[in-house]
XYZ file of C-alpha atoms in Angstrom:
506
model
C -10.408 -7.071 -52.817
C -13.876 -8.459 -52.335
C -17.235 -6.904 -51.727
C -19.078 -9.277 -49.392
C -18.331 -8.637 -46.098
C -17.546 -12.852 -45.705
C -15.144 -11.948 -47.966
C -12.858 -9.803 -45.196
C -11.973 -11.932 -42.893
C -9.015 -13.411 -44.809
C -8.009 -9.619 -46.193
C -7.499 -8.903 -42.682
C -5.867 -11.765 -41.501
C -3.692 -11.100 -44.588
C -2.407 -8.278 -44.062
C -2.027 -8.864 -40.211
C 0.393 -11.353 -41.183
C 1.938 -8.484 -43.004
C 2.540 -6.108 -40.664
C 4.192 -8.985 -38.216
C 6.501 -9.487 -40.887
C 7.507 -6.025 -41.318
C 5.710 -5.893 -44.813
C 4.173 -2.302 -44.573
C 4.477 -1.568 -48.244
C 2.471 -4.642 -49.195
C 0.000 -3.024 -46.536
C 0.067 -0.007 -47.675
C -0.431 -0.929 -51.578
C -3.251 -2.989 -50.553
C -5.414 -0.772 -48.564
C -4.641 1.888 -51.158
C -7.165 -0.394 -53.940
C -10.004 0.033 -51.228
C -13.020 1.326 -51.374
C -13.567 2.850 -47.766
C -17.224 2.439 -47.610
C -16.988 -0.933 -48.664
C -15.853 -2.263 -45.382
C -18.599 -3.257 -43.510
C -18.443 -1.844 -39.773
C -17.470 -5.148 -38.115
C -14.104 -4.785 -39.899
C -13.466 -1.392 -40.449
C -12.064 -0.976 -37.047
C -9.713 -3.595 -37.207
C -8.724 -2.503 -40.432
C -8.217 1.159 -38.885
C -6.143 -0.833 -36.156
C -3.741 -1.617 -38.626
C -3.338 1.480 -40.437
C -2.141 2.803 -37.436
C 0.167 0.225 -36.883
C 2.179 0.806 -39.957
C 1.718 4.735 -39.390
C -1.317 5.839 -41.478
C -3.290 7.566 -39.256
C -5.185 9.483 -41.686
C -5.801 6.336 -43.297
C -7.327 5.189 -39.776
C -9.227 8.292 -39.470
C -11.078 7.712 -42.606
C -11.961 4.422 -42.181
C -13.461 5.340 -39.056
C -14.838 9.023 -39.156
C -18.515 8.037 -40.700
C -18.573 5.452 -37.796
C -17.277 7.979 -34.620
C -19.526 11.066 -36.777
C -22.310 9.481 -38.422
C -24.644 11.433 -40.657
C -27.506 10.003 -40.162
C -28.704 10.749 -36.679
C -30.129 7.004 -36.376
C -27.417 4.998 -37.092
C -25.815 3.344 -33.985
C -23.155 4.861 -31.238
C -19.591 4.183 -31.899
C -17.995 1.792 -29.539
C -15.701 2.744 -27.426
C -13.305 0.519 -29.018
C -14.331 2.222 -32.658
C -13.262 5.942 -30.423
C -10.194 4.070 -28.775
C -8.579 3.788 -32.226
C -9.571 7.078 -33.699
C -8.833 9.644 -31.086
C -5.302 7.183 -31.105
C -5.062 8.478 -34.854
C -5.758 11.793 -34.014
C -2.869 12.220 -31.166
C -0.919 11.231 -33.549
C -1.595 13.962 -36.268
C -1.126 16.328 -33.320
C -4.244 17.196 -32.860
C -4.470 16.423 -29.225
C -7.451 18.687 -27.786
C -9.955 16.645 -29.873
C -8.190 13.662 -29.180
C -7.954 13.956 -25.143
C -12.349 14.778 -25.588
C -13.104 11.640 -27.385
C -10.922 9.575 -24.758
C -12.249 11.330 -22.320
C -16.078 9.663 -23.578
C -14.356 6.249 -23.226
C -15.252 4.059 -20.564
C -11.487 2.714 -19.435
C -13.577 0.243 -17.513
C -14.085 -1.470 -20.766
C -10.929 -0.173 -22.225
C -8.233 0.211 -19.543
C -6.013 0.331 -22.201
C -7.620 3.976 -23.228
C -5.784 5.063 -20.042
C -2.337 4.536 -21.554
C -3.066 5.945 -24.390
C -4.330 9.138 -23.115
C -1.541 9.365 -20.557
C 0.987 8.868 -23.752
C -0.594 12.243 -25.691
C 0.116 14.254 -22.733
C 3.154 13.005 -22.988
C 3.547 14.321 -26.178
C 3.145 17.409 -25.179
C 5.447 17.395 -22.379
C 2.247 17.565 -19.421
C 3.633 14.660 -17.582
C 2.105 15.357 -14.246
C -1.257 15.438 -15.793
C -0.371 11.842 -17.313
C -0.065 10.514 -13.703
C -3.092 9.970 -12.595
C -4.388 8.355 -15.757
C -1.385 5.550 -15.594
C -1.945 5.097 -11.775
C -5.811 4.375 -12.818
C -4.352 2.160 -15.009
C -2.041 0.169 -13.086
C -4.841 -0.512 -10.994
C -6.837 -2.172 -13.814
C -7.228 -6.290 -12.614
C -7.371 -7.585 -16.030
C -3.868 -6.638 -17.517
C -1.596 -9.046 -18.438
C 1.917 -8.755 -16.868
C 3.615 -7.200 -19.605
C 1.275 -4.325 -20.305
C 1.320 -4.243 -16.883
C 5.154 -3.639 -16.708
C 4.620 -1.004 -19.452
C 2.517 1.171 -17.422
C 4.517 1.138 -14.779
C 7.590 1.982 -17.089
C 5.904 5.143 -18.005
C 4.171 6.142 -14.636
C 8.407 6.294 -13.955
C 8.968 8.463 -16.705
C 6.255 10.433 -15.523
C 7.860 10.755 -12.227
C 11.102 11.614 -13.190
C 10.133 14.636 -15.524
C 7.604 15.749 -12.524
C 11.181 15.882 -10.165
C 9.723 13.137 -8.250
C 12.561 11.078 -7.899
C 12.471 9.087 -4.467
C 8.961 7.599 -6.157
C 10.707 6.946 -9.044
C 13.403 5.418 -8.003
C 11.441 3.010 -5.803
C 9.300 2.274 -8.630
C 12.565 1.963 -11.055
C 14.093 -0.743 -8.515
C 10.191 -2.864 -8.852
C 10.456 -2.451 -12.516
C 13.973 -3.729 -12.729
C 13.280 -7.327 -10.465
C 10.651 -7.646 -12.674
C 12.326 -7.414 -15.843
C 15.279 -9.315 -14.869
C 13.295 -12.239 -13.588
C 11.453 -11.930 -17.027
C 14.352 -11.514 -19.244
C 12.271 -8.288 -20.707
C 16.170 -7.203 -22.281
C 14.127 -3.731 -23.611
C 12.641 -3.195 -20.558
C 15.470 -3.475 -18.608
C 17.249 -1.130 -21.030
C 14.484 1.478 -20.593
C 14.723 0.952 -16.762
C 18.347 1.491 -16.195
C 17.991 5.089 -18.567
C 15.584 6.295 -15.773
C 17.318 5.569 -13.406
C 20.666 7.252 -14.402
C 18.407 9.919 -14.761
C 17.264 10.099 -10.761
C 21.044 9.622 -10.132
C 21.969 12.545 -12.661
C 19.660 15.004 -11.098
C 21.112 13.765 -7.878
C 24.215 14.859 -9.185
C 25.620 11.268 -8.580
C 27.209 11.459 -12.290
C 29.517 8.394 -11.937
C 26.140 5.828 -10.854
C 24.632 7.562 -13.945
C 27.158 6.740 -16.098
C 27.631 3.189 -15.381
C 23.479 2.895 -15.508
C 23.588 4.212 -18.706
C 26.414 1.774 -20.014
C 24.111 -0.998 -18.944
C 21.197 1.006 -21.087
C 23.359 0.788 -24.133
C 24.512 -2.583 -23.919
C 21.105 -3.452 -23.780
C 19.586 -1.543 -26.053
C 21.873 -1.947 -28.742
C 20.902 -5.322 -30.522
C 16.621 -2.762 -30.611
C 18.744 0.166 -31.888
C 16.078 3.045 -32.874
C 15.134 5.893 -30.232
C 14.912 3.632 -27.083
C 18.993 3.547 -27.985
C 19.215 7.572 -28.961
C 17.858 8.631 -25.491
C 20.605 6.493 -23.554
C 23.454 7.785 -25.662
C 21.673 11.402 -24.840
C 22.298 11.073 -21.427
C 25.475 9.783 -21.227
C 26.138 12.640 -23.065
C 24.424 14.760 -21.025
C 26.311 13.336 -18.132
C 29.702 13.287 -19.073
C 29.979 17.220 -20.201
C 28.206 18.123 -16.369
C 31.066 15.441 -14.777
C 33.624 16.850 -17.030
C 33.217 20.645 -17.920
C 35.535 20.686 -20.542
C 35.367 21.906 -23.862
C 35.658 18.508 -25.646
C 32.744 17.412 -23.612
C 30.293 20.623 -24.582
C 31.523 19.815 -28.397
C 30.391 16.003 -28.023
C 26.974 17.244 -26.709
C 26.664 19.850 -29.733
C 27.455 17.375 -32.067
C 24.930 14.663 -30.660
C 22.484 17.458 -30.875
C 23.337 17.861 -34.643
C 23.289 13.953 -35.033
C 19.439 14.084 -33.267
C 18.118 16.672 -35.863
C 19.233 14.792 -38.517
C 17.465 11.510 -37.229
C 14.581 13.712 -36.755
C 14.715 13.750 -33.394
C 13.084 16.604 -32.104
C 12.676 16.551 -28.606
C 16.284 14.665 -28.164
C 17.313 18.431 -30.312
C 15.179 20.547 -27.358
C 17.058 18.739 -24.236
C 20.680 19.161 -25.790
C 19.772 22.786 -25.958
C 18.390 23.125 -22.635
C 21.024 21.253 -20.391
C 24.042 23.211 -22.736
C 22.071 26.501 -21.563
C 22.261 25.121 -18.011
C 25.881 23.696 -18.436
C 27.215 26.828 -19.465
C 24.937 29.501 -18.213
C 23.529 30.778 -21.559
C 20.395 32.842 -21.067
C 20.500 33.713 -25.020
C 20.048 30.084 -25.292
C 17.897 29.189 -22.538
C 15.712 31.955 -24.270
C 15.375 30.435 -27.361
C 14.578 26.801 -25.529
C 11.778 29.018 -23.444
C 10.510 30.929 -26.458
C 10.707 28.302 -29.331
C 8.498 25.372 -26.889
C 5.088 25.756 -26.902
C 4.519 23.527 -23.664
C 3.898 25.259 -20.493
C 4.632 22.122 -18.320
C 8.761 21.970 -20.437
C 8.666 25.088 -19.979
C 8.452 25.623 -16.137
C 10.704 22.813 -16.027
C 13.473 24.321 -17.564
C 13.212 27.671 -15.508
C 13.510 25.071 -12.432
C 16.369 23.620 -13.609
C 18.071 26.922 -14.881
C 17.022 28.336 -11.661
C 15.809 31.525 -13.585
C 12.281 32.965 -14.212
C 13.021 33.482 -18.470
C 9.670 34.465 -19.602
C 8.123 33.147 -22.689
C 7.068 36.283 -24.511
C 8.577 39.253 -26.408
C 10.789 39.193 -29.424
C 13.170 36.850 -30.914
C 14.904 36.156 -33.883
C 15.215 32.286 -35.110
C 17.864 31.599 -37.399
C 17.523 29.155 -40.393
C 20.004 28.677 -42.754
C 23.700 28.548 -42.861
C 25.638 31.706 -42.782
C 29.265 30.438 -44.790
C 29.073 32.434 -48.096
C 26.296 35.096 -47.545
C 27.429 38.513 -45.967
C 24.619 39.320 -44.069
C 20.901 37.273 -43.510
C 17.470 38.137 -45.041
C 15.338 39.411 -42.172
C 11.604 38.129 -42.119
C 9.151 40.216 -39.853
C 5.731 38.839 -40.662
C 4.015 41.935 -38.434
C 5.393 44.235 -40.954
C 5.211 45.471 -44.872
C 7.011 43.361 -46.749
C 9.318 44.822 -50.158
C 6.986 47.705 -50.010
C 4.408 45.639 -51.105
C 2.276 43.912 -48.533
C 3.000 41.902 -45.007
C 1.623 38.637 -44.064
C -0.456 40.471 -41.407
C -2.734 41.576 -43.991
C -3.331 37.606 -44.845
C -5.262 36.959 -41.441
C -5.379 32.849 -42.160
C -1.726 33.023 -43.655
C -0.351 34.410 -40.494
C -1.920 31.827 -38.132
C -0.316 29.699 -40.397
C 2.840 31.173 -40.198
C 2.372 31.840 -36.236
C 1.496 27.659 -36.011
C 4.807 27.424 -37.813
C 7.062 28.735 -35.580
C 4.869 28.016 -32.395
C 7.923 25.048 -32.074
C 11.573 26.131 -32.948
C 12.683 22.480 -32.747
C 9.597 20.341 -33.931
C 7.920 20.312 -37.221
C 4.308 20.864 -36.486
C 1.691 18.013 -37.372
C -1.329 18.647 -39.615
C -4.010 17.745 -37.036
C -2.105 20.330 -34.892
C -1.716 23.269 -37.783
C -5.744 22.730 -38.644
C -6.451 23.237 -34.627
C -4.922 25.922 -34.356
C -6.214 27.708 -37.196
C -9.780 26.513 -37.449
C -10.111 26.014 -33.140
C -13.436 24.514 -32.336
C -13.703 22.197 -35.815
C -13.300 18.627 -35.758
C -10.421 17.471 -38.164
C -12.404 15.733 -40.817
C -9.761 13.268 -42.947
C -11.340 13.772 -46.303
C -11.549 17.873 -45.724
C -9.014 18.987 -43.304
C -6.260 18.058 -44.940
C -7.049 19.713 -48.192
C -8.015 22.782 -46.609
C -4.478 22.495 -44.417
C -2.621 21.892 -47.630
C -4.412 24.597 -49.661
C -3.179 27.350 -46.858
C 0.089 25.702 -47.260
C 0.541 26.179 -51.039
C -0.742 29.768 -50.671
C 1.778 30.711 -48.235
C 4.576 29.008 -50.445
C 3.208 31.405 -53.145
C 2.819 34.287 -50.820
C 6.650 34.269 -50.445
C 7.479 33.425 -53.942
C 5.517 36.571 -55.375
C 6.691 38.950 -51.879
C 10.446 37.378 -52.570
C 10.629 36.225 -49.201
C 13.527 33.250 -49.299
C 11.177 31.065 -46.976
C 9.169 27.901 -48.105
C 7.022 25.469 -46.391
C 8.569 22.254 -47.139
C 5.792 18.750 -46.492
C 7.150 15.781 -45.504
C 4.054 13.144 -44.772
C 1.810 15.145 -42.584
C 4.326 16.848 -41.055
C 5.266 20.695 -41.804
C 8.466 23.056 -41.425
C 9.503 26.063 -42.699
C 13.062 25.972 -44.645
C 15.191 28.610 -45.689
C 16.072 28.825 -49.991
C 18.996 27.052 -50.826
C 19.999 27.456 -47.009
C 20.169 30.963 -47.093
C 20.415 32.691 -43.809
C 17.226 34.271 -42.903
C 16.459 35.739 -39.278
C 12.555 35.706 -38.569
C 10.933 38.211 -36.451
C 8.808 35.946 -33.833
C 6.711 37.840 -31.425
C 5.221 36.348 -27.974
C 2.520 38.024 -26.155
C 2.600 38.960 -22.946
C -0.015 36.936 -20.577
C -3.404 39.336 -20.421
C -4.044 40.600 -17.538
C -6.749 43.056 -16.061
C -4.278 46.238 -15.471
C -1.968 46.269 -18.710
C -1.965 42.596 -20.307
C -4.636 43.646 -22.898
C -2.671 47.047 -23.924
C 1.120 44.591 -24.230
C -0.891 42.246 -26.583
C -1.877 45.500 -28.921
C 1.879 46.994 -28.629
C 3.360 43.098 -29.384
C 1.139 42.736 -32.164
C 0.043 46.044 -33.681
C 3.147 47.636 -33.011
C 4.175 48.566 -37.195
C 0.520 49.043 -38.326
C -3.008 50.340 -38.208
C -5.707 47.829 -36.772
C -9.840 47.554 -36.553
C -11.683 46.042 -34.139
C -12.209 43.266 -36.383
C -8.329 42.357 -36.246
C -8.170 42.398 -32.359
C -11.434 40.303 -32.205
C -9.631 37.595 -34.245
C -6.256 37.843 -32.750
C -7.387 37.915 -28.788
C -10.208 35.557 -29.333
C -12.807 38.001 -28.020
C -16.044 39.430 -29.688
C -15.892 42.699 -32.113
C -18.201 44.114 -29.702
C -15.200 43.608 -26.273
C -12.100 44.752 -29.211
C -14.168 47.590 -29.806
C -14.465 48.815 -25.962
C -10.683 47.811 -25.703
C -10.011 50.227 -27.988
C -12.113 52.599 -26.636
C -10.584 53.008 -23.397
C -7.145 52.531 -25.072
C -8.189 55.603 -27.302
C -9.779 57.857 -24.177
C -6.017 57.114 -21.861
C -4.153 58.673 -24.925
C -2.652 55.330 -25.972
C -4.174 54.919 -29.763
C -5.542 57.347 -32.046
C -8.398 56.959 -34.364
C -7.980 57.058 -38.242
C -11.650 57.589 -40.175
C -14.944 56.824 -39.517
C -17.642 54.080 -39.695
C -16.813 50.548 -40.892
C -13.889 51.529 -42.302
C -12.264 53.466 -38.610
C -9.193 52.082 -38.191
C -6.951 52.841 -35.333
C -2.819 53.090 -34.354
C -0.679 52.721 -31.389
C 1.019 56.158 -30.392
C 4.559 55.915 -29.534
C 5.805 55.749 -26.146
C 8.113 58.764 -26.211
C 4.946 60.816 -27.924
C 2.420 59.220 -25.222
C 4.853 60.877 -22.414
C 4.861 63.974 -24.177
C 1.379 64.753 -23.815
C 0.536 63.451 -20.839
């Protein structure tokens, strides 16, 4: 496709036309033929941005990795634009922490769009309060086009609604509505009506909320996609809370299944949350709390439900269908499997499994998996996916060898656990209690080592503390009669003393 820098301008123009016309497959075929190191730097970021726009964030990172993280110490520093595109792709892959770190290094005066993108990364992890200052700073930029400013306002209004700042949100939404009507921005007007309906819903004004949602659905029908789904979701929720009958509840459950089938995982999470509130089902709320890794969302769920359900303890995550099966297969990763070995004996595989079960609703992105398992390492688009895929292959092989009817399903850059042949599997998920100076450390040991022996190194890795600190903690537990010591030297292991025996010896 041309090796000389002068050949690249028409190539980029042609690919841009393909993107605008919706011919994404043409772009993918063309970029797959490229030798990435031949792409001149001044064309790397436009090509990387095109790759991001067609849903190829790994390609985006490959094009820019050598520029953002040069191996040559004398190489010129990456520009804010190059870092901006790179961090955006990282966020799409679930590596939110690294993305935010790079965003923080970008001058928002030169790249004001970074403030919006940074806020959207916070949206992805349900940290809407953290996004609000960035959106406000984005709107304070003087050089924004009217349409980009309006997009910023819609996102800010959404953040206010999730953060329960309904009065502020309502005032801003009236302003957005006027601008949309004046300029015929019907997609944004549909979004606006949906957010206005949420404000009415949370103020228990169900009829006005339903009327606003009808208007939103009429506007969004032509657009289709997730925005229409959001409006339909809120209408079903509003009707369920207004009518409070079995028919509207069943409609909510049916919509939940539809959302899962469409890959709208956050909508499925919301359906479970509002069903738990409507029916006052604490077990379902506990599934939402324990099965959601975002503390801001958990705090919101507790606030709306009116009860402080903790995100700790044991939970049985049910997968598969029970029809035709007499009993579910119970899998405990912290116990010995089939009298052979437990998953806990494979630290990296256990870390992968725990990452895959962090979120009961949403598949894990490859960036998130890498971030959780290899904490502190930068995501390398050339080697990191291979490392994650290698671990996934090993975990699937372990499941097969141990006759565990689970597999990791892979779809592009997303991964989730599925049962073999859709047979019922009950996975024991354990969430550790938050550590405290008094008893948090002991509770942590009980949650993760109650059924097996452990070493100081095991505790060090699990609690992310030094081996010396782990040994000091274990020594105190031994001295206080909570833990027993086995062996000596580097082969020393420990075991928790059952609570009833501890009381008997006290």
